[in-house]
Short mmCIF file of C-alpha atoms in Angstrom, two decimals:
data_model
loop_
_atom_site.label_atom_id
_atom_site.label_comp_id
_atom_site.label_asym_id
_atom_site.label_seq_id
_atom_site.Cartn_x
_atom_site.Cartn_y
_atom_site.Cartn_z
CA MET O 1 40.32 -82.90 -8.42
CA ASN O 2 36.54 -82.77 -8.12
CA LEU O 3 34.38 -80.40 -6.08
CA GLU O 4 33.84 -82.83 -3.20
CA THR O 5 37.58 -83.24 -2.75
CA PHE O 6 38.09 -79.46 -2.73
CA LEU O 7 35.28 -79.12 -0.18
CA LEU O 8 37.15 -81.67 1.99
CA LYS O 9 34.15 -83.99 2.24
CA ASP O 10 36.35 -87.00 2.94
CA LYS O 11 38.12 -85.10 5.73
CA ILE O 12 34.79 -84.13 7.27
CA GLN O 13 33.94 -87.82 7.28
CA GLU O 14 37.18 -88.48 9.23
CA ILE O 15 36.12 -85.89 11.79
CA GLU O 16 32.64 -87.31 12.16
CA ASN O 17 34.13 -90.80 12.49
CA GLY O 18 36.28 -89.57 15.38
CA PHE O 19 39.59 -90.44 13.68
CA LYS O 20 38.97 -94.10 14.46
CA ILE O 21 40.93 -96.77 12.65
CA LYS O 22 39.53 -100.29 12.39
CA ASN O 23 40.00 -102.80 15.22
CA GLY O 24 39.91 -100.26 18.03
CA TRP O 25 42.77 -97.95 16.98
CA LEU O 26 42.74 -94.14 16.98
CA LEU O 27 44.83 -91.81 14.79
CA ILE O 28 46.30 -89.06 17.01
CA CYS O 29 49.12 -87.61 14.90
CA GLU O 30 49.79 -87.28 11.19
CA SER O 31 51.33 -84.64 8.95
CA THR O 32 51.54 -84.44 5.16
CA TYR O 33 52.28 -81.32 3.15
CA ASP O 34 52.68 -80.32 -0.48
CA GLU O 35 51.91 -77.26 -2.60
CA ILE O 36 48.30 -78.30 -3.19
CA GLU O 37 47.12 -80.28 -0.18
CA SER O 38 48.18 -80.48 3.45
CA LYS O 39 47.01 -82.40 6.48
CA GLY O 40 47.91 -82.04 10.15
CA ILE O 41 46.64 -84.00 13.15
CA TYR O 42 47.92 -83.54 16.70
CA CYS O 43 46.64 -84.09 20.21
CA ALA O 44 46.58 -82.83 23.80
CA LEU O 45 45.06 -83.54 27.21
CA ILE O 46 42.59 -81.03 28.70
CA LYS O 47 41.60 -80.99 32.35
CA ASN O 48 37.87 -81.60 32.67
CA LYS O 49 37.19 -78.29 34.43
CA TYR O 50 38.57 -76.36 31.44
CA LEU O 51 36.67 -78.37 28.81
CA GLU O 52 34.11 -75.65 28.06
CA LYS O 53 36.82 -73.10 27.34
CA TYR O 54 38.64 -75.26 24.79
CA SER O 55 35.66 -77.06 23.28
CA SER O 56 34.14 -73.80 22.02
CA SER O 57 37.10 -72.84 19.87
CA HIS O 58 38.64 -74.15 16.68
CA SER O 59 42.15 -73.12 17.80
CA TRP O 60 44.57 -75.87 18.71
CA PRO O 61 45.42 -76.14 22.44
CA ILE O 62 48.96 -77.22 21.49
CA ASN O 63 50.88 -76.84 18.22
CA TYR O 64 53.63 -78.96 16.72
CA GLY O 65 56.92 -78.44 18.57
CA TYR O 66 55.42 -75.99 21.09
CA GLU O 67 54.30 -78.41 23.79
CA GLY O 68 55.60 -76.21 26.62
CA LYS O 69 57.29 -78.98 28.56
CA SER O 70 59.59 -78.05 31.48
CA ASN O 71 60.16 -74.29 31.48
CA VAL O 72 62.13 -71.91 33.67
CA TYR O 73 60.59 -68.43 33.89
CA GLY O 74 62.01 -64.97 34.54
CA ASP O 75 61.89 -65.34 38.30
CA ASN O 76 63.76 -68.66 37.95
CA SER O 77 60.65 -70.63 38.82
CA TYR O 78 60.39 -74.11 37.29
CA GLN O 79 57.16 -75.32 35.74
CA THR O 80 56.54 -78.82 34.34
CA TYR O 81 53.99 -77.57 31.79
CA ASP O 82 53.70 -74.12 30.28
CA ASN O 83 49.90 -74.18 30.59
CA GLU O 84 48.30 -75.70 33.69
CA GLU O 85 45.04 -76.25 31.79
CA VAL O 86 46.58 -78.26 28.96
CA GLU O 87 48.98 -81.19 29.05
CA PRO O 88 50.93 -82.42 26.02
CA PHE O 89 50.60 -86.09 25.09
CA LEU O 90 53.12 -86.17 22.24
CA PHE O 91 56.35 -84.25 21.73
CA ARG O 92 57.70 -83.51 18.25
CA LYS O 93 61.47 -83.21 18.57
CA SER O 94 63.98 -81.83 16.11
CA PHE O 95 67.77 -81.65 16.51
CA ASN O 96 70.10 -79.80 14.15
CA ILE O 97 73.27 -81.87 14.58
CA LYS O 98 76.38 -81.99 12.42
CA ASP O 99 75.26 -84.78 10.10
CA GLY O 100 71.83 -83.25 9.52
CA ILE O 101 68.47 -82.63 11.15
CA LYS O 102 67.10 -85.52 13.22
CA LYS O 103 63.35 -85.61 13.93
CA TYR O 104 61.11 -87.97 15.83
CA ILE O 105 58.01 -88.07 18.03
CA ASP O 106 58.07 -88.93 21.75
CA VAL O 107 55.15 -90.14 23.86
CA GLY O 108 54.36 -88.53 27.21
CA GLU O 109 56.10 -90.38 30.04
CA GLU O 110 53.01 -90.26 32.29
CA PHE O 111 51.09 -92.53 29.92
CA ILE O 112 54.01 -94.94 29.52
CA LEU O 113 54.47 -95.19 33.28
CA PHE O 114 50.74 -95.61 33.91
CA TYR O 115 50.69 -98.86 31.93
CA ARG O 116 54.39 -99.68 32.40
CA LEU O 117 54.70 -100.02 28.65
CA PHE O 118 57.46 -101.96 26.99
CA GLU O 119 59.09 -100.11 24.09
CA GLU O 120 60.39 -102.00 21.06
CA VAL O 121 62.61 -99.78 18.92
CA ALA O 122 63.57 -100.23 15.27
CA ASP O 123 64.93 -96.67 15.35
CA LYS O 124 63.82 -93.39 16.93
CA GLN O 125 61.27 -92.80 14.18
CA ASN O 126 59.78 -96.29 14.31
CA ARG O 127 58.75 -97.62 17.71
CA VAL O 128 56.00 -99.75 19.22
CA TYR O 129 54.82 -99.60 22.83
CA TYR O 130 53.33 -102.76 24.35
CA PHE O 131 51.33 -103.53 27.43
CA VAL O 132 52.75 -106.65 29.09
CA ASN O 133 50.18 -108.70 31.01
CA ASP O 134 50.74 -111.11 33.91
CA TYR O 135 51.55 -113.95 31.50
CA GLY O 136 54.24 -112.02 29.63
CA GLU O 137 52.03 -111.55 26.59
CA LEU O 138 52.31 -108.33 24.58
CA ASP O 139 49.46 -106.13 23.43
CA GLU O 140 50.23 -103.21 21.10
CA VAL O 141 49.19 -99.88 22.63
CA ILE O 142 50.98 -97.18 20.59
CA VAL O 143 52.65 -97.34 17.18
CA VAL O 144 55.01 -94.46 16.32
CA GLU O 145 56.06 -93.85 12.70
CA PRO O 146 57.99 -90.89 11.24
CA ASN O 147 54.90 -88.71 10.62
CA LYS O 148 52.15 -90.78 12.16
CA VAL O 149 51.07 -92.06 15.58
CA LYS O 150 48.16 -94.32 16.44
CA ILE O 151 46.92 -95.52 19.82
CA LYS O 152 44.58 -98.27 20.97
CA LEU O 153 41.42 -96.52 22.09
CA LYS O 154 40.63 -98.67 25.14
CA TYR O 155 43.96 -97.80 26.79
CA LEU O 156 43.54 -94.09 26.09
CA LYS O 157 39.97 -94.05 27.46
CA GLU O 158 40.99 -95.74 30.68
CA TYR O 159 43.91 -93.34 31.09
CA ILE O 160 41.90 -90.13 30.69
CA THR O 161 39.16 -91.55 32.92
CA MET O 162 41.57 -92.23 35.75
CA ARG O 163 43.13 -88.75 35.31
CA ASP O 164 39.84 -86.78 34.99
CA MET O 165 40.77 -85.37 31.59
CA HIS O 166 39.49 -85.10 28.03
CA PHE O 167 41.62 -85.94 25.01
CA PHE O 168 41.66 -83.47 22.14
CA ILE O 169 42.52 -84.45 18.59
CA SER O 170 43.40 -81.22 16.80
CA PHE O 171 43.13 -81.25 13.02
CA GLU O 172 43.87 -79.04 10.04
CA TYR O 173 43.10 -79.78 6.39
CA MET O 174 43.87 -77.41 3.54
CA ILE O 175 43.65 -77.41 -0.25
CA LEU O 176 45.02 -74.58 -2.41
CA ARG O 177 44.21 -74.15 -6.11
CA LYS O 178 45.04 -71.44 -8.62
CA THR O 179 42.00 -72.28 -10.74
CA ILE O 180 38.72 -74.12 -10.29
CA ASP O 181 36.18 -75.58 -12.70
CA LYS O 182 33.53 -73.10 -13.84
CA ASP O 183 30.65 -75.50 -13.19
CA TRP O 184 31.51 -75.83 -9.48
CA ASN O 185 29.37 -72.81 -8.52
CA LEU O 186 31.64 -72.41 -5.49
CA GLU O 187 30.26 -70.55 -2.47
CA PHE O 188 32.66 -68.79 -0.12
CA ILE O 189 32.09 -69.47 3.59
CA ASP O 190 33.68 -68.80 6.98
CA LYS O 191 31.55 -70.98 9.23
CA ASP O 192 31.86 -72.84 12.54
CA PHE O 193 30.51 -76.39 12.92
CA SER O 194 30.07 -78.03 16.30
CA ASN O 195 28.36 -80.72 18.33
CA GLU O 196 29.19 -82.56 21.54
CA ASN O 197 32.14 -84.28 19.86
CA TYR O 198 33.85 -81.56 17.83
CA PHE O 199 34.24 -77.87 17.00
CA TYR O 200 35.78 -76.71 13.75
CA ASN O 201 35.79 -73.84 11.27
CA HIS O 202 35.53 -74.32 7.52
CA LEU O 203 36.88 -71.43 5.46
CA ILE O 204 36.45 -71.29 1.68
CA ARG O 205 37.78 -68.14 -0.01
CA ASN O 206 39.86 -66.62 -2.77
CA ASP O 207 42.98 -65.27 -1.13
CA MET O 208 45.02 -63.09 -3.49
CA GLY O 209 44.19 -65.21 -6.52
CA THR O 210 44.40 -68.60 -4.82
CA TYR O 211 41.31 -70.63 -3.96
CA GLN O 212 41.57 -72.01 -0.44
CA SER O 213 39.51 -74.65 1.38
CA TRP O 214 40.62 -74.85 5.01
CA ILE O 215 39.28 -76.78 8.01
CA LEU O 216 40.69 -76.15 11.48
CA GLY O 217 39.39 -77.54 14.76
CA ASN O 218 39.30 -80.11 17.55
CA TYR O 219 37.65 -83.46 18.26
CA PHE O 220 36.92 -84.38 21.90
CA ILE O 221 37.46 -87.89 23.34
CA LYS O 222 35.41 -88.22 26.51
CA PRO O 223 36.44 -90.24 29.59
CA ASN O 224 34.38 -93.27 30.57
CA VAL O 225 31.35 -92.84 32.79
CA SER O 226 32.84 -94.82 35.68
CA LYS O 227 36.39 -95.40 36.80
CA ARG O 228 37.33 -99.01 36.28
CA SER O 229 40.30 -100.74 34.73
CA TYR O 230 39.76 -102.57 31.47
CA LEU O 231 42.94 -104.50 32.20
CA ASP O 232 41.91 -105.91 35.56
CA PHE O 233 40.75 -109.36 34.53
CA ASP O 234 39.53 -110.07 38.04
CA ASN O 235 36.57 -107.83 37.19
CA PHE O 236 35.37 -110.36 34.65
CA HIS O 237 33.73 -113.64 35.50
CA CYS O 238 35.84 -116.57 34.43
CA GLU O 239 33.07 -117.97 32.28
CA GLU O 240 32.92 -114.90 30.02
CA PHE O 241 34.81 -115.02 26.69
CA ILE O 242 35.59 -112.57 23.89
CA ILE O 243 33.28 -112.65 20.88
CA GLY O 244 34.34 -109.40 19.16
CA ILE O 245 35.26 -105.72 19.44
CA ASP O 246 32.72 -102.90 19.49
CA GLU O 247 32.93 -99.52 17.77
CA ASN O 248 34.72 -97.94 20.74
CA GLY O 249 37.52 -100.48 20.70
CA GLU O 250 36.07 -102.39 23.66
CA ILE O 251 36.16 -106.18 23.65
CA ILE O 252 32.72 -107.78 23.70
CA LEU O 253 32.38 -110.51 26.32
CA LYS O 254 29.63 -113.09 26.59
CA ASN O 255 28.78 -115.85 29.03
CA PRO O 256 28.29 -119.23 27.28
CA LYS O 257 25.30 -119.88 29.57
CA TYR O 258 23.40 -117.08 27.84
CA GLU O 259 24.18 -118.21 24.32
CA SER O 260 21.54 -120.13 22.38
CA LYS O 261 22.56 -123.67 21.48
CA GLY O 262 21.53 -123.03 17.88
CA ASN O 263 23.92 -120.08 17.44
CA PHE O 264 27.32 -120.43 15.79
CA THR O 265 29.17 -117.83 17.88
CA PHE O 266 32.89 -118.50 18.01
CA THR O 267 35.55 -117.32 20.42
CA TYR O 268 39.28 -117.56 19.65
CA PHE O 269 42.40 -118.54 21.55
CA LYS O 270 46.14 -118.41 21.05
CA LYS O 271 47.64 -121.73 20.03
CA GLU O 272 49.70 -121.68 23.24
CA VAL O 273 46.57 -122.73 25.12
CA LEU O 274 47.29 -126.33 24.08
CA ASN O 275 50.82 -126.43 25.50
CA LYS O 276 49.46 -127.38 28.91
CA TYR O 277 47.86 -130.47 27.40
CA TYR O 278 50.76 -131.38 25.09
CA ASN O 279 53.05 -131.28 28.13
CA ASN O 280 50.91 -133.89 29.88
CA PRO O 281 50.27 -136.47 27.12
CA ILE O 282 49.51 -139.28 29.55
CA GLU O 283 46.42 -137.42 30.83
CA TYR O 284 45.31 -135.51 27.71
CA GLU O 285 44.53 -136.41 24.11
CA ILE O 286 44.67 -133.80 21.32
CA ASP O 287 43.56 -134.22 17.72
CA SER O 288 42.19 -132.04 14.91
CA PHE O 289 38.85 -131.48 16.58
CA SER O 290 39.25 -131.86 20.32
CA VAL O 291 41.29 -131.76 23.49
CA SER O 292 40.16 -134.24 26.10
CA ASN O 293 40.87 -136.23 29.22
CA LYS O 294 38.70 -138.55 31.32
CA TYR O 295 36.78 -135.53 32.66
CA PHE O 296 35.90 -133.54 29.54
CA ARG O 297 36.17 -133.41 25.76
CA LEU O 298 36.25 -129.89 24.36
CA LYS O 299 35.53 -129.53 20.64
CA ILE O 300 38.07 -127.23 18.96
CA ASP O 301 39.37 -126.33 15.51
CA ASN O 302 43.02 -127.40 15.80
CA ASN O 303 43.82 -127.01 12.09
CA LEU O 304 44.89 -123.37 11.97
CA GLU O 305 48.48 -122.32 12.58
CA ASN O 306 48.14 -119.56 15.19
CA ILE O 307 44.65 -119.67 16.68
CA ILE O 308 42.11 -122.13 18.08
CA PRO O 309 38.44 -121.34 17.27
CA VAL O 310 35.89 -122.78 19.71
CA LEU O 311 32.11 -122.57 19.67
CA LEU O 312 31.13 -120.41 22.64
CA THR O 313 28.57 -122.94 23.90
CA ASP O 314 31.11 -125.78 23.79
CA LEU O 315 33.09 -124.08 26.57
CA LEU O 316 30.35 -125.02 29.03
CA ILE O 317 31.89 -128.50 29.09
CA LEU O 318 35.00 -127.18 30.85
CA PRO O 319 35.44 -127.23 34.63
CA GLU O 320 35.96 -123.83 36.20
CA ASN O 321 39.76 -124.17 36.53
CA GLU O 322 40.00 -125.12 32.84
CA GLN O 323 37.89 -122.11 31.85
CA LEU O 324 40.36 -119.91 33.71
CA HIS O 325 43.22 -121.52 31.80
CA TRP O 326 41.53 -120.91 28.44
CA LYS O 327 40.52 -117.38 29.31
CA GLN O 328 44.12 -116.22 29.64
CA TYR O 329 44.71 -117.12 25.98
CA ASN O 330 41.41 -115.68 24.70
CA ILE O 331 41.90 -113.09 21.93
CA PRO O 332 39.77 -111.03 19.51
CA ILE O 333 40.36 -111.46 15.79
CA THR O 334 39.78 -109.08 12.89
CA GLU O 335 37.78 -111.48 10.72
CA ASP O 336 34.07 -111.99 11.32
CA LEU O 337 34.57 -115.76 11.18
CA LYS O 338 37.79 -117.70 10.78
CA LEU O 339 37.69 -121.49 10.56
CA SER O 340 39.73 -124.13 8.81
CA SER O 341 38.10 -125.76 5.80
CA THR O 342 38.58 -129.15 7.49
CA TYR O 343 36.63 -128.06 10.57
CA TYR O 344 33.93 -126.37 8.51
CA LYS O 345 33.36 -129.38 6.25
CA THR O 346 33.39 -131.86 9.13
CA MET O 347 31.85 -130.11 12.12
CA ILE O 348 29.49 -127.71 10.34
CA LEU O 349 28.55 -129.54 7.13
CA GLY O 350 28.90 -133.04 8.56
CA ASN O 351 31.28 -134.37 5.87
CA TRP O 352 34.19 -136.54 7.05
CA TYR O 353 37.61 -135.00 6.55
CA GLU O 354 40.49 -136.60 4.64
CA SER O 355 43.44 -135.19 6.60
CA PRO O 356 44.31 -132.43 9.10
CA GLU O 357 45.51 -129.04 7.86
CA SER O 358 47.93 -128.13 10.67
CA ILE O 359 51.44 -129.24 9.70
CA ASP O 360 52.17 -131.10 12.96
CA LEU O 361 48.88 -133.01 12.87
CA TYR O 362 49.35 -133.66 9.16
CA PHE O 363 52.80 -135.13 9.87
CA LYS O 364 51.34 -137.51 12.45
CA HIS O 365 48.50 -138.44 10.13
CA LEU O 366 50.89 -139.23 7.25
CA TYR O 367 53.32 -141.03 9.55
CA ASN O 368 50.71 -143.60 10.54
CA ASP O 369 49.20 -143.81 7.06
CA PHE O 370 52.60 -144.25 5.40
CA ASN O 371 53.67 -146.97 7.83
CA LYS O 372 50.46 -148.91 7.15
CA LYS O 373 50.95 -148.70 3.39
CA TRP O 374 54.59 -149.73 3.71
CA TYR O 375 53.60 -152.77 5.76
CA GLN O 376 50.99 -153.74 3.18
CA LYS O 377 53.64 -153.53 0.44
CA PHE O 378 56.65 -155.17 2.14
CA GLY O 379 55.20 -157.09 5.08
CA TRP O 380 57.21 -155.12 7.64
CA ASN O 381 57.20 -151.55 9.02
CA LEU O 382 59.81 -149.07 7.78
CA TYR O 383 59.49 -147.24 11.12
CA LYS O 384 59.38 -149.72 13.96
CA PRO O 385 56.32 -149.31 16.24
CA LEU O 386 56.90 -147.43 19.48
CA ALA O 387 56.97 -149.29 22.74
CA LYS O 388 53.95 -148.55 24.91
CA GLU O 389 56.19 -146.59 27.28
CA ASP O 390 57.25 -144.32 24.36
CA GLU O 391 53.82 -143.62 22.89
CA PHE O 392 53.60 -140.35 24.80
CA ASN O 393 56.28 -138.94 22.45
CA PHE O 394 53.94 -139.26 19.49
CA LYS O 395 50.99 -137.78 21.40
CA ALA O 396 53.04 -134.83 22.66
CA LEU O 397 54.56 -133.94 19.27
CA HIS O 398 53.43 -130.51 18.05
CA LEU O 399 54.66 -127.38 16.31
CA ILE O 400 56.16 -125.05 18.91
CA THR O 401 54.26 -121.81 19.53
CA GLU O 402 57.15 -119.69 20.86
CA ASN O 403 60.73 -119.04 19.80
CA ASN O 404 61.92 -121.23 22.67
CA ILE O 405 65.07 -123.36 22.27
CA LYS O 406 64.03 -125.84 24.97
CA SER O 407 60.70 -126.53 23.27
CA PHE O 408 62.40 -126.70 19.89
CA CYS O 409 64.91 -129.29 21.07
CA GLU O 410 62.22 -131.41 22.73
CA GLN O 411 59.96 -131.49 19.67
CA THR O 412 62.79 -131.93 17.14
CA LEU O 413 64.18 -134.83 19.19
CA THR O 414 60.76 -136.45 19.02
CA ILE O 415 60.71 -136.16 15.21
CA VAL O 416 64.14 -137.85 15.07
CA LYS O 417 62.99 -140.59 17.46
CA LEU O 418 59.93 -141.29 15.29
CA THR O 419 61.81 -141.33 11.98
CA ILE O 420 65.59 -141.82 11.89
CA ASP O 421 65.81 -143.73 15.18
CA ARG O 422 62.90 -146.02 14.24
CA ILE O 423 64.21 -147.09 10.79
CA ASN O 424 63.91 -150.87 10.65
CA GLU O 425 67.59 -151.65 9.99
CA LYS O 426 67.07 -155.37 10.48
CA GLU O 427 64.78 -155.57 7.46
CA ILE O 428 66.37 -153.00 5.10
CA VAL O 429 69.81 -154.70 5.14
CA LYS O 430 68.46 -158.05 3.94
CA GLY O 431 70.04 -158.89 0.58
CA ILE O 432 72.30 -155.78 0.57
CA GLU O 433 76.07 -155.75 0.67
CA LEU O 434 77.41 -153.18 3.12
CA GLU O 435 80.80 -151.88 4.13
CA PRO O 436 81.81 -152.55 7.75
CA ASN O 437 80.49 -150.00 10.30
CA THR O 438 77.84 -148.67 7.92
CA LYS O 439 75.39 -146.66 10.02
CA GLY O 440 71.60 -146.42 9.91
CA ILE O 441 71.06 -143.60 7.41
CA SER O 442 73.68 -145.04 5.05
CA LYS O 443 72.00 -148.44 5.32
CA PHE O 444 68.70 -146.80 4.34
CA GLN O 445 70.40 -145.07 1.40
CA LYS O 446 71.81 -148.39 0.18
CA PHE O 447 68.35 -149.95 0.48
CA LEU O 448 66.81 -147.24 -1.71
CA GLU O 449 69.64 -147.50 -4.23
CA SER O 450 68.84 -151.19 -4.49
CA LYS O 451 65.34 -150.06 -5.50
CA ASN O 452 66.86 -147.74 -8.15
CA MET O 453 66.22 -144.63 -6.07
CA ASP O 454 68.89 -141.93 -5.83
CA ILE O 455 67.64 -139.02 -3.70
CA PRO O 456 70.64 -136.95 -2.47
CA ASP O 457 68.48 -134.08 -1.15
CA LEU O 458 66.55 -136.45 1.08
CA PHE O 459 69.67 -137.89 2.66
CA GLU O 460 71.30 -134.48 2.99
CA PHE O 461 68.30 -133.46 5.10
CA LEU O 462 68.31 -136.66 7.16
CA ARG O 463 72.05 -136.45 7.90
CA HIS O 464 71.86 -132.80 8.95
CA LEU O 465 68.84 -133.58 11.13
CA GLN O 466 70.75 -136.43 12.76
CA SER O 467 73.79 -134.16 13.27
CA LEU O 468 71.55 -131.53 14.84
CA ARG O 469 70.16 -134.12 17.20
CA SER O 470 73.61 -135.51 18.13
CA GLY O 471 75.47 -132.21 18.48
CA LEU O 472 72.87 -129.86 19.93
CA ILE O 473 69.89 -131.74 21.29
CA ALA O 474 70.93 -135.12 22.68
CA HIS O 475 74.38 -133.97 23.87
CA THR O 476 75.98 -130.70 24.95
CA PHE O 477 77.15 -128.51 22.10
CA SER O 478 80.83 -128.48 21.17
CA ASN O 479 82.63 -126.12 18.80
CA SER O 480 84.72 -129.04 17.64
CA ASN O 481 81.66 -130.84 16.28
CA LYS O 482 81.99 -129.92 12.59
CA GLU O 483 78.93 -131.94 11.54
CA CYS O 484 76.71 -130.09 14.01
CA LYS O 485 78.04 -126.75 12.77
CA LYS O 486 77.18 -127.78 9.21
CA ALA O 487 73.69 -128.70 10.37
CA LEU O 488 73.25 -125.30 12.02
CA GLU O 489 74.29 -123.66 8.74
CA TYR O 490 71.97 -125.93 6.76
CA PHE O 491 68.98 -124.90 8.84
CA ASN O 492 70.25 -121.28 8.99
CA PHE O 493 70.06 -121.14 12.77
CA ASN O 494 71.64 -117.72 13.19
CA GLU O 495 69.09 -115.88 11.08
CA ARG O 496 65.81 -117.74 11.46
CA ASN O 497 63.07 -118.13 14.00
CA LEU O 498 63.00 -121.56 15.64
CA ILE O 499 59.33 -121.95 14.71
CA ASP O 500 60.21 -121.55 11.04
CA ILE O 501 63.06 -124.05 11.35
CA GLN O 502 60.77 -126.61 12.90
CA LYS O 503 58.20 -126.04 10.15
CA GLU O 504 60.94 -126.84 7.64
CA ILE O 505 61.78 -130.06 9.50
CA PHE O 506 58.12 -131.07 9.47
CA LYS O 507 57.76 -130.21 5.77
CA LYS O 508 60.86 -132.12 4.71
CA SER O 509 59.86 -135.10 6.84
CA ILE O 510 56.45 -135.07 5.14
CA ARG O 511 58.21 -134.83 1.77
CA THR O 512 60.21 -137.91 2.73
CA PHE O 513 56.98 -139.87 3.23
CA SER O 514 55.47 -138.66 -0.04
CA THR O 515 58.66 -139.30 -2.04
CA LEU O 516 58.98 -142.86 -0.76
CA GLU O 517 55.30 -143.50 -1.29
CA THR O 518 55.45 -142.22 -4.87
CA HIS O 519 58.46 -144.37 -5.83
CA LEU O 520 57.92 -147.52 -3.78
CA LEU O 521 54.29 -147.89 -2.77
#
């Protein structure tokens, strides 16, 4: 341990930083203890009119386990809080039950009710509270761990603003040492430090043969200047979009009209924003770099798995109702700039791309490319061309963005229609001897065997995919359908996310193209 560590310089930096964690989060509870070093962080709400009293002291307004919630006094009077000036925000609970001591941290019910937070529980010591917006989307607000709690600053600031309160983060840091280095030239102090944001005491002494460095105090989180809800999206103009997060955890919004055409400022959207257009393939076209109809063509980066980057100025092309649609999926991201290499090389550097990066677009790219190469080799298409009335299936095919069985079935059925259902049986059976009632996949297997290709893994996948289509997607499910049950086991339906299963189907379909191309083309 060096002198700066003993002097708690890094802890002082935490205080001056306001206990802020990156991306708009705030640390409001943490406890670690050992024989040498200990750390304690806790919190409380202080009514504004009592701020001066508590902001001029290093003593904690509330201590661990002594929150003073719901008391009955000697005259049998009931009081919600022990101290009318101070309100607990967290509650450290401990229960000595037969199988041991159980401990966890609870969050004040007032805050949870204010935002109507949804609680997701792994166990009592590990919980996450979410704000649920009008579209059913979740935004993390509080994360509770066994000895640590963090909160998103923007929600806390709005809450204390609406309640006319300050938020205190109480802190204690201590280091104890039996000996110190002679060259430290240590000076003993017992000194208060304060400004508009904090008040703390730093004590350095030798206490009965032990050197002690101890910081105790409070940090003050102020309410906002004016009372307004950060979550009321009606307050924002529809043409404003998120371009980042500031140091207070606030999203930064900007109107595309005020952005210079020469700037490369990006805003980001959830991939779900495209579902509206995929669900109407007759009107809309979607590719690696755009979504369009006869009224507009918006340039996008459609090569990343979970997000859609868009140049802020490009959004000016959208009609007002389309801007409103995109705004509901607008999100901040942690990276300064996140683009696919395909988009960067093509749209920024001006070099033409070879293939899309997104697995669904890559599948469609390879599907067409493979069919062309097959035709050049054999003079006929392995996958028969779609009728004009069925072309919408190809346009609407995409990787699902939610764990939704309906969407999964629709998209998986499309993959089967484009591959297994479109195998050109008329051509592949020419010159091959077949048993009576041989079906399509078996005919294809015999064709490849005639080309000296034996690929059992490929046909295992195709048969299970066909069984999945027949037993779950195209028809109602039946427990008596043994082949469908085998397919569900093959794709591990009971334990996997549907998005991951569909990725596997895309990947193995792509592998089918590449395997056939390697051996035959």
